[in-house]
Coordinates of C-alpha atoms in Angstrom, one line a residue:
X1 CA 6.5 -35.7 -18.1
X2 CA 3.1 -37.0 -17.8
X3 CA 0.6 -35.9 -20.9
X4 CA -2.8 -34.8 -19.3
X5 CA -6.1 -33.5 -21.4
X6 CA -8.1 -30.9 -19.4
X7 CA -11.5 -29.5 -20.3
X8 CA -12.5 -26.1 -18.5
X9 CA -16.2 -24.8 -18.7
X10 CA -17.1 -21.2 -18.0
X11 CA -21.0 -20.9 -18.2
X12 CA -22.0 -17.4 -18.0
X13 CA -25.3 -15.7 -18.8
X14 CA -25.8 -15.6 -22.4
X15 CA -22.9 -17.9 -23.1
X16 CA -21.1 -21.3 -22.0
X17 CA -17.3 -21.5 -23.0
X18 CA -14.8 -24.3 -23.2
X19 CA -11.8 -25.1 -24.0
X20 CA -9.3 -28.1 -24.0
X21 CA -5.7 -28.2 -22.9
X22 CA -2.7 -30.6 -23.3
X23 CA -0.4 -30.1 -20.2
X24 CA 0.1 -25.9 -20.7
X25 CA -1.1 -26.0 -24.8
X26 CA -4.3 -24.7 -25.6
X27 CA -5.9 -27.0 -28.1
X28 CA -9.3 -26.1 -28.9
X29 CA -11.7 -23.2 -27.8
X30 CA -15.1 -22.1 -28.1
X31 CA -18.1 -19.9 -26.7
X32 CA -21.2 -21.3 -27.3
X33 CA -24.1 -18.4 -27.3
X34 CA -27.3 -18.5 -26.1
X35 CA -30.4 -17.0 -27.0
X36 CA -32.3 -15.0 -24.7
X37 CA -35.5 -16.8 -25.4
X38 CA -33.6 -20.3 -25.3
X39 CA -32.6 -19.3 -21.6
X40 CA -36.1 -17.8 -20.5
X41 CA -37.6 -21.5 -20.8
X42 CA -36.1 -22.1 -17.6
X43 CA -37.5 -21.0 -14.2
X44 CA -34.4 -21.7 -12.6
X45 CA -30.5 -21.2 -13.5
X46 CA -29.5 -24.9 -12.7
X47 CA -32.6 -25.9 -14.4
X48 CA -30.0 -25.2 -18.0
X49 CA -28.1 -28.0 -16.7
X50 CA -29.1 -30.5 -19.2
X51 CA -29.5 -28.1 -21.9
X52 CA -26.0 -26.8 -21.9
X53 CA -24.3 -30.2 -21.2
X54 CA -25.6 -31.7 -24.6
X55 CA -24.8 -28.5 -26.1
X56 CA -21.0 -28.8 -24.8
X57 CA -20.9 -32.9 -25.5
X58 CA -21.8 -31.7 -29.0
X59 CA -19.6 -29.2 -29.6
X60 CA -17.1 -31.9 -28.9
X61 CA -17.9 -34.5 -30.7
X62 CA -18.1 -32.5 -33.7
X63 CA -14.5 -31.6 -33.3
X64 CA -13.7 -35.3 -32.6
X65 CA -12.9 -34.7 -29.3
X66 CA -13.0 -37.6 -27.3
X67 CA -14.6 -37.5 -23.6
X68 CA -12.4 -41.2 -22.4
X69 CA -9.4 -38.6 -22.8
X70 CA -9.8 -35.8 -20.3
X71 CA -7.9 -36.8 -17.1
X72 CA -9.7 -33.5 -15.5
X73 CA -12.7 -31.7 -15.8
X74 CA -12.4 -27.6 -14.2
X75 CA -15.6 -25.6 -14.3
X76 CA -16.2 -22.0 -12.9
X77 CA -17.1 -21.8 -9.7
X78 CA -20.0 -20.6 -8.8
X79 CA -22.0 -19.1 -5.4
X80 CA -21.0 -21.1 -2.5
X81 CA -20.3 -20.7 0.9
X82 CA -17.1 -18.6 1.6
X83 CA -14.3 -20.9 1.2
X84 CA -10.5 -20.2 1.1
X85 CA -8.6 -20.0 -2.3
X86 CA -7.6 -23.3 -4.0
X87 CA -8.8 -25.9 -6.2
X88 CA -12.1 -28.1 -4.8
X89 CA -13.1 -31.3 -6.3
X90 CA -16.5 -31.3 -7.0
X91 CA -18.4 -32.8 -4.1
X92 CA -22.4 -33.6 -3.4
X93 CA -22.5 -31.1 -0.7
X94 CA -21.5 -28.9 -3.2
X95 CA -23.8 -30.0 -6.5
X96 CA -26.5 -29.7 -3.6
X97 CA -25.8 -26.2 -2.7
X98 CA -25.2 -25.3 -6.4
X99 CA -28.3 -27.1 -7.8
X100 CA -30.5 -25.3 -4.8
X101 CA -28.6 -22.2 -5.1
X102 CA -28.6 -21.6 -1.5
X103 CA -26.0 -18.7 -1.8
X104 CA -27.7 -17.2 -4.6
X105 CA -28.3 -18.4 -8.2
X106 CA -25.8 -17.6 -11.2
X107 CA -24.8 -19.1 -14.3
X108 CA -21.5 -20.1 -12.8
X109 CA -23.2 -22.1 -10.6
X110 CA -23.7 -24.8 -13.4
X111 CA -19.6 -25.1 -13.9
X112 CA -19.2 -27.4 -11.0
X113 CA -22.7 -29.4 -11.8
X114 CA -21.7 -29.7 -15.3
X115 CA -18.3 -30.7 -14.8
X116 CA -19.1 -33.7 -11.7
X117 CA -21.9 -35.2 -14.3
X118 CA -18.9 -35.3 -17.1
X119 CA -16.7 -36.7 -15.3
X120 CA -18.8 -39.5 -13.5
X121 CA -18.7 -40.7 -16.8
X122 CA -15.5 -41.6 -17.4
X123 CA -13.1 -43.7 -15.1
X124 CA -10.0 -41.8 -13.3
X125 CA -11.0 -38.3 -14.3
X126 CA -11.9 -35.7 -12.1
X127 CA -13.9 -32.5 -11.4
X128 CA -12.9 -29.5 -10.1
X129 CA -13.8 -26.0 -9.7
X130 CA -11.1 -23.3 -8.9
X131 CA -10.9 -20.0 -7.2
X132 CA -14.5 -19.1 -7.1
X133 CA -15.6 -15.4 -6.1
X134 CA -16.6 -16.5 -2.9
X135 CA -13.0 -17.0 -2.0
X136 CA -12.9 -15.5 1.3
X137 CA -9.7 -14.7 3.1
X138 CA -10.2 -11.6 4.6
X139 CA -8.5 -10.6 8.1
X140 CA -11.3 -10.2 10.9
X141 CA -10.8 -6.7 10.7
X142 CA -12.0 -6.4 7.6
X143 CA -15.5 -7.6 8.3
X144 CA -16.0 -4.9 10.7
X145 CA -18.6 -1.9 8.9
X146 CA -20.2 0.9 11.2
X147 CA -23.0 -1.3 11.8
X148 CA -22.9 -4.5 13.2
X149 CA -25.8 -5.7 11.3
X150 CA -23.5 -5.2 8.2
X151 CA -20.6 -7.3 8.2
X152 CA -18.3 -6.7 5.1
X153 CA -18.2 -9.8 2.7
X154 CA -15.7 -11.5 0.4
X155 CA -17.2 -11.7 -3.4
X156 CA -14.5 -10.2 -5.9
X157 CA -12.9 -11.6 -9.1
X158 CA -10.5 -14.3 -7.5
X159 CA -9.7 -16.9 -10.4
X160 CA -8.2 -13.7 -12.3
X161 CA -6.7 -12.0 -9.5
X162 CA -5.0 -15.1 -8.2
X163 CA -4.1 -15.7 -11.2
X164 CA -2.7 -12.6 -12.4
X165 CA -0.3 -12.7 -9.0
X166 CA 0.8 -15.9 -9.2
X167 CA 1.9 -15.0 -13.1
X168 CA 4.0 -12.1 -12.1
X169 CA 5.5 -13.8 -9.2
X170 CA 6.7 -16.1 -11.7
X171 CA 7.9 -13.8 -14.2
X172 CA 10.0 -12.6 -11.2
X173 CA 11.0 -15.8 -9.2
X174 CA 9.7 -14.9 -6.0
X175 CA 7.0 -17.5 -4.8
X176 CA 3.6 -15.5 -4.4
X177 CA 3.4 -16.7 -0.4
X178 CA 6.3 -13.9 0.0
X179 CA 4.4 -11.2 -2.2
X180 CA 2.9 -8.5 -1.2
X181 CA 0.6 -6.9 -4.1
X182 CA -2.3 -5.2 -4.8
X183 CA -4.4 -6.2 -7.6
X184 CA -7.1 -4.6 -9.2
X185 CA -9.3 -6.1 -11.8
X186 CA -11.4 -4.0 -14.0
X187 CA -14.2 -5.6 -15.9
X188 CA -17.9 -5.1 -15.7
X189 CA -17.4 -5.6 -12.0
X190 CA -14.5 -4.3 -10.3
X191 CA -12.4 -5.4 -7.2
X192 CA -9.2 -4.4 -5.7
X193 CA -7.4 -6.7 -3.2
X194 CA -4.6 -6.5 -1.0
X195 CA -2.6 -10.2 -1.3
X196 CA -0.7 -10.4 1.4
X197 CA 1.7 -13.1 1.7
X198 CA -0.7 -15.7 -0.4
X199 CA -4.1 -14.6 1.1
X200 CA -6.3 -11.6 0.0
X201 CA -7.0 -9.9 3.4
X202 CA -9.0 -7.3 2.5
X203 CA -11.2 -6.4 -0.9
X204 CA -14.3 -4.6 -2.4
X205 CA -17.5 -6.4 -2.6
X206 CA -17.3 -6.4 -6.6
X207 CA -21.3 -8.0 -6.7
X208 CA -23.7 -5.8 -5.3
X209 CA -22.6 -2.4 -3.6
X210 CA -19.0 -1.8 -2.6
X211 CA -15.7 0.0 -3.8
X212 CA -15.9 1.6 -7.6
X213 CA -18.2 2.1 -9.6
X214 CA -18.2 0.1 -12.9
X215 CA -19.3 0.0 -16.5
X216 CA -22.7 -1.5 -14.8
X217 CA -22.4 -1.5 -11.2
X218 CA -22.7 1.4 -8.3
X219 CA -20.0 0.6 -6.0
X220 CA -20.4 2.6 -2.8
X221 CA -23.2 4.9 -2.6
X222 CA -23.9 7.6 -0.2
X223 CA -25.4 5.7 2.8
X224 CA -28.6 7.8 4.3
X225 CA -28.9 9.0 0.2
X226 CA -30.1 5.3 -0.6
X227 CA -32.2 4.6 2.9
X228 CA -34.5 7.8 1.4
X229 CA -34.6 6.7 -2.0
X230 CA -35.6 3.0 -0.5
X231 CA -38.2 4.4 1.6
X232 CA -39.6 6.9 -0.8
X233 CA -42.5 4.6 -2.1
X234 CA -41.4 5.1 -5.8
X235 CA -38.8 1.7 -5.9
X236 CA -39.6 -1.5 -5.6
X237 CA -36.4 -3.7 -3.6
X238 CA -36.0 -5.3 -7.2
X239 CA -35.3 -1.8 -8.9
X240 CA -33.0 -0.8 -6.1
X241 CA -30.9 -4.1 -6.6
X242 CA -30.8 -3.2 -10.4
X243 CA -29.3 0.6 -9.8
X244 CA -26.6 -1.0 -8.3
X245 CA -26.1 -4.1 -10.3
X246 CA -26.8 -4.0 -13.8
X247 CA -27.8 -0.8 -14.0
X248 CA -25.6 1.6 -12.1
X249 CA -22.1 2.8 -12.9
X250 CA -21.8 3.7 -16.2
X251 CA -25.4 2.6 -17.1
X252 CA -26.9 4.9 -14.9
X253 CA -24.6 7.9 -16.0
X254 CA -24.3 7.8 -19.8
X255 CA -26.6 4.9 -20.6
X256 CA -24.0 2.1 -22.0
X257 CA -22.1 -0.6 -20.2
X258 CA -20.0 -1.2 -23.1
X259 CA -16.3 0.7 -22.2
X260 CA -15.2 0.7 -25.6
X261 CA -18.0 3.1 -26.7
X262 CA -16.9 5.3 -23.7
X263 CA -13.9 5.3 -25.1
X264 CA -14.8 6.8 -28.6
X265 CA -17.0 9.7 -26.6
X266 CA -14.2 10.3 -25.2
X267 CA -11.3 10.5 -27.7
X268 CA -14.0 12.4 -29.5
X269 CA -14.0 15.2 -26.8
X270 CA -16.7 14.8 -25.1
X271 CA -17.2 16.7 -21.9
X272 CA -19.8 14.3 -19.8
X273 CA -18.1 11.2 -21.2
X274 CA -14.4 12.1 -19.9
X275 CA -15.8 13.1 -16.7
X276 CA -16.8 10.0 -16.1
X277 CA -14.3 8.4 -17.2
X278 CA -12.1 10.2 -15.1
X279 CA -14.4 9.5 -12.3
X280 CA -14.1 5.7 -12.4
X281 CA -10.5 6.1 -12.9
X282 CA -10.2 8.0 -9.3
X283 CA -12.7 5.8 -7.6
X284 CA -10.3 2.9 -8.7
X285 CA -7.0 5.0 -7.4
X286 CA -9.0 5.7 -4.1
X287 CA -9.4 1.9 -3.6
X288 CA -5.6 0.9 -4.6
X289 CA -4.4 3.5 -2.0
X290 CA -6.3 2.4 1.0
X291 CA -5.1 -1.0 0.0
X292 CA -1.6 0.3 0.2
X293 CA -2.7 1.7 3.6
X294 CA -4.0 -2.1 4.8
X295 CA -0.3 -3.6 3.3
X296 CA 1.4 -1.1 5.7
X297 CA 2.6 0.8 2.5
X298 CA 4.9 -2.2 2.1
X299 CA 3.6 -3.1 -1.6
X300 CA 5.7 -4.5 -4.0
X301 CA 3.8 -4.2 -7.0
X302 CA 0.3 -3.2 -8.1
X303 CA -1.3 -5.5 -10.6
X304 CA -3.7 -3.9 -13.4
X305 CA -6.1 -6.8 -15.2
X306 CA -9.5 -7.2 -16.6
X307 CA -10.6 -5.8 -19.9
X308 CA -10.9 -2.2 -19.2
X309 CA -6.5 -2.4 -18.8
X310 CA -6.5 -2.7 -22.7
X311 CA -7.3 1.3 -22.3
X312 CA -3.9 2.8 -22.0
X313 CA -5.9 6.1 -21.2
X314 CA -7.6 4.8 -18.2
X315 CA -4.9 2.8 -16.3
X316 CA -2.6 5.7 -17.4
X317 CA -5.2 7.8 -15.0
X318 CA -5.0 5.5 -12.6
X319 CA -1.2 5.5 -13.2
X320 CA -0.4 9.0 -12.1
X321 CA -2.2 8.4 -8.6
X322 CA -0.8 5.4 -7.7
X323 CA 2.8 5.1 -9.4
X324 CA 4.3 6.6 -6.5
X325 CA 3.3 3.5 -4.0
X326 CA 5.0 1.0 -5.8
X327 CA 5.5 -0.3 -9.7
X328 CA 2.6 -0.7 -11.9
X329 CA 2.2 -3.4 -13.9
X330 CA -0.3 -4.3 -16.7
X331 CA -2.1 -7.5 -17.7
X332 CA -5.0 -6.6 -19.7
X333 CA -7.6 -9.0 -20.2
X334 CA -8.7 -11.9 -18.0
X335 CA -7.9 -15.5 -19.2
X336 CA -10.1 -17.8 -17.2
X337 CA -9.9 -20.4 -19.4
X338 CA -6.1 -21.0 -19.3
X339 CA -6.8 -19.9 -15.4
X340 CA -8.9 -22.9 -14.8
X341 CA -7.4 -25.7 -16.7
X342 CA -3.9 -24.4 -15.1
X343 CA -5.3 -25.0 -11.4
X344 CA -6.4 -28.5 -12.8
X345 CA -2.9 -29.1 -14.1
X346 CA -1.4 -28.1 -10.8
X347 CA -3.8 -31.4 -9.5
X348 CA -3.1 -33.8 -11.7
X349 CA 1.0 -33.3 -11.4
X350 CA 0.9 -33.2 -7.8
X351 CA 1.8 -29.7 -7.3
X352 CA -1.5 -28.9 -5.5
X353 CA -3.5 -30.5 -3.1
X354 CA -7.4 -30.4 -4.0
X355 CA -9.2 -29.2 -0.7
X356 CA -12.7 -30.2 0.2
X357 CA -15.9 -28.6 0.5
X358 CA -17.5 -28.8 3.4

């Protein structure tokens, strides 16, 4: 079997992370951190584009990692159009959209840009993003809200959730097309999709306002609630936007975002802590149930991910409201490093087809 070198790149807000890969082997890794005051130099996100490529080529070198080797370059995707799951070789129609941030700037937007400059380097290799949030497969029913100047959008965690399926498909031989799972990823956003037979039909709006709340995020919020608190004269849009993103969820209730400190409060008794806690953990069963109601009740697993499964005290909550739709199964953490350069691998052996953006 052919020998290929992969390098994924995760950029995220105060770090960029890489790592390198032999065929499945994991051969070097790293996440490179960023000041704050470092990042604040730049007005724009994909203005860091220089500044963490160097920093990356670098990191190489020192390791004596050689650049004429990778056959494949995989960054995180970042906001694009909605697009249907796969792997996407990096195009100029998307570097422009990423570079202008037309659907919204991020630092994941900087994968793809990072990755196309690498590779243009070198002869025969390749760049790639995979699975990006903006994976959008959603049946047409799904769209529809109570308004029709609110249509229900597709942003959720799919590079782990696909992932994650596609893993315990194969740990069971069944090929994930004939699968029908929910998944539910719980992280400092979190998202519950109904796969259905490959495709994720339906699933929370993890960004900015739907499903659970999380460590840092609202979720849903009572609708006629937030249209007074908008039009009271005492928030600006940009302080709305932060109570639910960055600022809502567990933020807004017990004034961390770090789950691990809930955690303690909680094994140490207290009484506003493990209410909480509990809370999150019934908004999540809520979600998994009315995705059991979208699968027809024919589920054949429910997938726990994302680093808030590392608790065996929350997804045991979450456990004793679900467990009676179908198995649970637990894959705490989210490896999006082995997640991208995987999708790669499935490229350069042939086993997938890299689909274009448009």
């Amino acid at each position: 079997m052919a020998s290929y070198k992969i390098l994924a790149i995760n950029p995220g807000s105060t770090s960029t992370k890489i790592a390198v890969f032999e065929n499945e082997q994991l051969q070097f890794s790293k996440s490179i951190r960023h000041e704050t005051e470092e990042l604040n130099r730049y007005a724009k996100v994909a203005h860091q584009f220089e500044f963490r490529k160097e920093l990356i080529v670098k990191e190489l070198a020192e390791q004596h990692i050689m650049l004429s080797d990778f056959s494949a370059i995989v960054g995180r995707g970042g906001l694009l159009k909605p697009i249907p799951s796969g792997v996407y070789e990096v195009n100029q129609a998307m570097t422009d959209d990423l570079f202008q941030g037309r659907q919204g700037e991020h630092a994941s937007n900087l994968g793809g840009l990072i990755a196309a400059d690498m590779a243009k380097e070198w002869p025969g290799c390749k760049a790639y993003i995979a699975d990006p949030v903006v994976v959008d497969e959603l049946q047409p029913i799904a769209r529809i809200s109570g308004h029709p100047a609110f249509e229900r959008i597709s942003i959720f965690h799919a590079l782990n959730q696909k992932a994650v399926a596609k893993n315990y498909a194969r740990e069971i031989n069944i090929a994930y097309e004939d699968l029908k799972l929910i998944v539910a990823h719980l992280g400092g956003g979190i998202s519950v999709g109904a796969h259905c037979e490959g495709r994720v039909i339906d699933v929370n709006n993890a960004l900015d306002g739907d499903g659970p709340f999380s460590p840092e995020r609202s979720g849903s919020l009572p609708a006629y609630a937030l249209a007074k608190l908008c039009f009271s004269g005492d928030y600006t849009l940009e302080k709305v936007r932060k109570m639910i993103v960055g600022e809502g969820g567990l933020v807004a209730h017990l004034g961390t975002n770090q789950f691990i400190t809930v955690c303690e409060w909680v094994e140490k008794g207290q009484t506003e802590a493990r209410l909480i806690f509990e809370a999150m953990a019934y908004q999540v069963a809520k979600a998994i149930g009315a995705m059991a109601v979208v699968l027809k009740g024919e589920v054949d697993a429910i997938l726990i991910t994302g680093g808030m499964a590392y608790s065996k005290l929350f997804v045991s909550l979450i456990q004793e409201q679900v467990a009676f739709l179908a198995q649970v199964k637990v894959y705490p953490g989210e490896d999006e490093m082995t997640a991208l350069a995987m999708n790669g691998l499935a490229v350069l052996r042939g086993e997938e087809t890299p689909k274009e953006y448009l």
